[in-house]
Amino acid sequence: EAQVTQNPRYLITVTGKKLTVTCSQNMNHEYMSWYRQDPGLGLRQIYYSMNVEVTDKGDVPEGYKVSRKEKRNFPLILESPSPNQTSLYFCASSKIPGQRNQPQHFGDGTRLSIL
Amino acid sequence: AQKVTQAQTEISVVEKEDVTLDCVYETRDTTYYLFWYKQPPSGELVFLIRRNSFDEQNEISGRYSWNFQKSTSSFNFTITASQVVDSAVYFCALSEMNTGNQFYFGTGTSLTVIP
């Protein structure tokens, strides 16, 4: 089954404690992306990657890191989480967006609470 | 400036009514892509449609239809004969080729269909 898998689904942690949210896709997609969803703000793109070893900042990259060492994985790293990073996070993947009729497939989301 | 504007924050309709969700976008690129996604109460993001900037044909899929007008930079979404299962948050999104396929989402429209 084609899917994007995020882990963990829920996490409560404390300020300053490094954490990683993993994202893996099994569709051989080149494009992967991280978003955060906050009430009234919709989804905002944090980072995206067009292929292995290629990453770019989205709208809200501050406080986050990513890496793309393998095509299937795109982890999101919070080196020193702060309460303003409490949010619902989505990972997504697709073929290169320019290719016809290629939707983004989203993971089920990770709800992070930073105390 | 917001690249994608969904001015309607919340809409309520009675079942079987038609409803149109507005989306206005802003871009200087000549090549771009527009999307609609649905987020039901369960939280997952479901792809509905993708349209590229060179294809202004309107599209109909069952009870759903989309009206793309470059002259007014709008990509509106109409649900005909709404049903309770249509209750969800709907997001419009834009991807620009010249920014390396960065994605911009609107803030979403929450649709409630009352039985």
Short mmCIF file of C-alpha atoms in Angstrom, two decimals:
data_model
loop_
_atom_site.label_atom_id
_atom_site.label_comp_id
_atom_site.label_asym_id
_atom_site.label_seq_id
_atom_site.Cartn_x
_atom_site.Cartn_y
_atom_site.Cartn_z
CA GLU A 1 0.00 0.00 0.00
CA ALA A 2 1.33 3.41 -1.01
CA GLN A 3 1.85 5.49 2.06
CA VAL A 4 3.72 8.16 3.97
CA THR A 5 4.54 7.07 7.50
CA GLN A 6 5.30 9.51 10.28
CA ASN A 7 6.48 8.65 13.76
CA PRO A 8 5.63 9.35 16.45
CA ARG A 9 1.96 10.29 16.06
CA TYR A 10 1.91 12.09 19.38
CA LEU A 11 4.71 13.47 21.54
CA ILE A 12 4.79 15.57 24.66
CA THR A 13 8.23 16.79 25.62
CA VAL A 14 10.01 19.63 27.33
CA THR A 15 11.78 22.73 26.13
CA GLY A 16 15.30 22.13 24.92
CA LYS A 17 15.18 18.36 24.59
CA LYS A 18 16.20 17.41 21.05
CA LEU A 19 13.68 15.39 19.11
CA THR A 20 13.31 13.86 15.67
CA VAL A 21 10.13 13.12 13.79
CA THR A 22 10.68 10.49 11.16
CA CYS A 23 9.01 10.37 7.77
CA SER A 24 9.24 7.56 5.29
CA GLN A 25 7.53 6.98 1.94
CA ASN A 26 7.35 3.82 -0.17
CA MET A 27 6.40 5.37 -3.51
CA ASN A 28 9.89 6.26 -4.77
CA HIS A 29 8.92 9.92 -4.77
CA GLU A 30 11.55 12.56 -5.41
CA TYR A 31 9.76 15.41 -3.62
CA MET A 32 9.25 15.41 0.15
CA SER A 33 8.12 18.18 2.41
CA TRP A 34 7.29 19.10 6.01
CA TYR A 35 4.43 21.35 7.07
CA ARG A 36 3.08 22.60 10.33
CA GLN A 37 -0.61 23.30 10.85
CA ASP A 38 -1.74 25.88 13.36
CA PRO A 39 -5.27 27.18 13.99
CA GLY A 40 -6.12 30.09 11.75
CA LEU A 41 -2.85 29.81 9.84
CA GLY A 42 -3.46 26.81 7.63
CA LEU A 43 -0.48 24.71 6.62
CA ARG A 44 2.89 26.36 6.38
CA GLN A 45 5.82 24.71 4.68
CA ILE A 46 8.90 24.24 6.86
CA TYR A 47 11.38 22.54 4.51
CA TYR A 48 11.17 20.63 1.27
CA SER A 49 13.45 18.42 -0.73
CA MET A 50 13.51 17.85 -4.47
CA ASN A 51 15.78 14.80 -4.21
CA VAL A 52 18.54 13.16 -2.18
CA GLU A 53 20.92 15.70 -0.63
CA VAL A 54 18.81 18.60 -1.94
CA THR A 55 16.83 20.56 0.64
CA ASP A 56 15.34 24.04 0.67
CA LYS A 57 13.73 26.29 3.23
CA GLY A 58 10.02 26.86 3.14
CA ASP A 59 8.13 29.65 4.82
CA VAL A 60 8.92 28.83 8.45
CA PRO A 61 12.28 27.01 8.72
CA GLU A 62 13.56 28.66 11.91
CA GLY A 63 14.19 26.15 14.68
CA TYR A 64 14.06 23.13 12.40
CA LYS A 65 16.55 20.99 10.51
CA VAL A 66 16.05 18.29 7.92
CA SER A 67 18.20 15.84 6.04
CA ARG A 68 17.67 13.74 2.93
CA LYS A 69 20.32 11.06 2.86
CA GLU A 70 18.01 8.48 1.30
CA LYS A 71 15.18 8.96 -1.14
CA ARG A 72 12.56 7.37 1.10
CA ASN A 73 13.35 9.19 4.37
CA PHE A 74 13.04 12.84 5.35
CA PRO A 75 13.36 13.34 9.11
CA LEU A 76 12.47 16.60 10.82
CA ILE A 77 14.80 17.57 13.64
CA LEU A 78 14.11 20.03 16.43
CA GLU A 79 17.50 20.62 18.04
CA SER A 80 16.17 22.72 20.92
CA PRO A 81 12.37 22.68 20.88
CA SER A 82 10.45 25.60 22.27
CA PRO A 83 6.75 25.99 23.19
CA ASN A 84 6.03 27.96 19.99
CA GLN A 85 6.81 24.79 18.06
CA THR A 86 3.80 23.07 19.58
CA SER A 87 1.80 22.18 16.51
CA LEU A 88 0.45 19.49 14.21
CA TYR A 89 3.10 18.41 11.71
CA PHE A 90 2.57 16.75 8.36
CA CYS A 91 5.05 15.10 6.06
CA ALA A 92 4.20 14.79 2.38
CA SER A 93 5.69 13.30 -0.74
CA SER A 94 5.08 13.35 -4.46
CA LYS A 95 6.80 13.03 -7.77
CA ILE A 96 8.33 16.32 -8.85
CA PRO A 97 5.37 18.75 -8.64
CA GLY A 98 5.70 19.74 -12.29
CA GLN A 99 4.73 16.31 -13.52
CA ARG A 100 1.14 16.06 -14.60
CA ASN A 101 -1.51 14.94 -12.17
CA GLN A 102 0.83 14.19 -9.32
CA PRO A 103 -0.79 14.85 -5.95
CA GLN A 104 1.07 15.13 -2.70
CA HIS A 105 0.51 12.19 -0.40
CA PHE A 106 0.35 13.22 3.23
CA GLY A 107 1.19 11.30 6.35
CA ASP A 108 -1.33 11.06 9.18
CA GLY A 109 0.27 13.87 11.14
CA THR A 110 2.34 14.19 14.32
CA ARG A 111 0.98 16.22 17.19
CA LEU A 112 3.84 17.77 19.15
CA SER A 113 3.44 19.49 22.49
CA ILE A 114 6.46 21.30 23.88
CA LEU A 115 6.10 22.22 27.54
CA ALA B 1 1.60 39.12 1.74
CA GLN B 2 -0.55 36.05 1.66
CA LYS B 3 -0.03 34.16 -1.59
CA VAL B 4 -3.23 32.18 -1.20
CA THR B 5 -6.29 33.77 0.32
CA GLN B 6 -9.34 31.90 1.45
CA ALA B 7 -11.50 34.70 2.77
CA GLN B 8 -14.26 32.42 4.03
CA THR B 9 -13.18 31.10 7.41
CA GLU B 10 -16.35 29.15 8.15
CA ILE B 11 -19.39 28.28 6.08
CA SER B 12 -22.55 26.45 7.12
CA VAL B 13 -25.08 25.13 4.66
CA VAL B 14 -28.09 22.87 4.89
CA GLU B 15 -27.78 19.50 3.25
CA LYS B 16 -28.50 19.50 -0.50
CA GLU B 17 -27.62 23.14 -0.91
CA ASP B 18 -24.82 24.11 -3.28
CA VAL B 19 -21.78 25.85 -1.82
CA THR B 20 -18.79 27.59 -3.35
CA LEU B 21 -15.47 27.93 -1.60
CA ASP B 22 -13.38 30.83 -2.80
CA CYS B 23 -9.63 30.83 -3.41
CA VAL B 24 -7.62 33.79 -4.65
CA TYR B 25 -3.92 33.46 -5.31
CA GLU B 26 -1.04 35.78 -6.03
CA THR B 27 1.96 34.94 -8.19
CA ARG B 28 4.26 36.50 -10.76
CA ASP B 29 5.24 33.16 -12.23
CA THR B 30 3.80 32.13 -15.55
CA THR B 31 4.05 28.46 -14.60
CA TYR B 32 2.34 27.44 -11.42
CA TYR B 33 0.03 24.81 -10.01
CA LEU B 34 -3.09 25.07 -7.92
CA PHE B 35 -4.51 22.43 -5.61
CA TRP B 36 -7.45 21.73 -3.37
CA TYR B 37 -7.21 19.45 -0.35
CA LYS B 38 -9.87 18.25 2.06
CA GLN B 39 -9.24 17.68 5.77
CA PRO B 40 -12.15 15.81 7.37
CA PRO B 41 -12.60 15.76 11.15
CA SER B 42 -10.39 12.67 11.33
CA GLY B 43 -7.47 14.93 10.40
CA GLU B 44 -5.92 13.40 7.29
CA LEU B 45 -5.33 15.50 4.20
CA VAL B 46 -7.02 14.28 1.05
CA PHE B 47 -6.01 15.48 -2.39
CA LEU B 48 -8.94 16.67 -4.52
CA ILE B 49 -7.56 18.35 -7.62
CA ARG B 50 -4.47 19.80 -9.26
CA ARG B 51 -4.55 22.38 -12.05
CA ASN B 52 -1.62 23.90 -13.93
CA SER B 53 -1.50 27.51 -15.06
CA PHE B 54 -1.78 26.63 -18.73
CA ASP B 55 -5.01 24.73 -18.36
CA GLU B 56 -7.98 26.97 -17.70
CA GLN B 57 -10.56 24.34 -18.45
CA ASN B 58 -13.04 23.96 -15.67
CA GLU B 59 -13.37 20.51 -14.23
CA ILE B 60 -16.22 18.50 -12.85
CA SER B 61 -15.92 15.36 -10.78
CA GLY B 62 -19.25 14.08 -9.56
CA ARG B 63 -20.69 16.72 -7.23
CA TYR B 64 -17.43 18.68 -7.23
CA SER B 65 -16.49 21.32 -9.75
CA TRP B 66 -13.68 23.82 -10.03
CA ASN B 67 -13.62 27.18 -11.77
CA PHE B 68 -10.14 28.44 -12.66
CA GLN B 69 -9.94 32.04 -13.87
CA LYS B 70 -6.49 33.48 -14.49
CA SER B 71 -7.95 36.94 -15.17
CA THR B 72 -9.10 37.21 -11.56
CA SER B 73 -6.44 34.86 -10.07
CA SER B 74 -9.13 32.66 -8.63
CA PHE B 75 -9.61 28.92 -8.34
CA ASN B 76 -13.01 28.39 -6.76
CA PHE B 77 -14.48 25.09 -5.67
CA THR B 78 -18.19 24.28 -5.80
CA ILE B 79 -19.94 21.38 -4.12
CA THR B 80 -23.34 20.65 -5.59
CA ALA B 81 -26.08 19.10 -3.47
CA SER B 82 -23.90 19.08 -0.37
CA GLN B 83 -23.91 16.13 2.00
CA VAL B 84 -23.00 15.77 5.65
CA VAL B 85 -19.87 13.86 4.64
CA ASP B 86 -18.65 17.01 2.91
CA SER B 87 -18.17 18.64 6.32
CA ALA B 88 -14.44 19.31 6.53
CA VAL B 89 -11.80 21.97 6.27
CA TYR B 90 -10.83 22.68 2.68
CA PHE B 91 -7.46 24.08 1.72
CA CYS B 92 -6.40 25.73 -1.49
CA ALA B 93 -2.67 25.67 -2.32
CA LEU B 94 -0.23 27.15 -4.83
CA SER B 95 3.10 25.86 -6.08
CA GLU B 96 5.38 28.06 -8.19
CA MET B 97 7.94 26.59 -10.59
CA ASN B 98 10.41 29.48 -10.22
CA THR B 99 10.75 29.07 -6.47
CA GLY B 100 11.65 25.42 -6.86
CA ASN B 101 8.20 24.15 -6.16
CA GLN B 102 7.68 25.67 -2.75
CA PHE B 103 4.07 25.21 -1.63
CA TYR B 104 1.78 27.86 -0.19
CA PHE B 105 -1.48 26.93 1.49
CA GLY B 106 -4.42 29.13 2.30
CA THR B 107 -5.74 29.30 5.84
CA GLY B 108 -8.61 26.96 5.01
CA THR B 109 -12.38 27.14 4.94
CA SER B 110 -14.29 25.09 7.47
CA LEU B 111 -17.48 23.76 5.89
CA THR B 112 -20.31 22.41 8.01
CA VAL B 113 -23.19 20.70 6.28
CA ILE B 114 -26.24 20.59 8.49
CA PRO B 115 -28.57 17.61 8.04
#
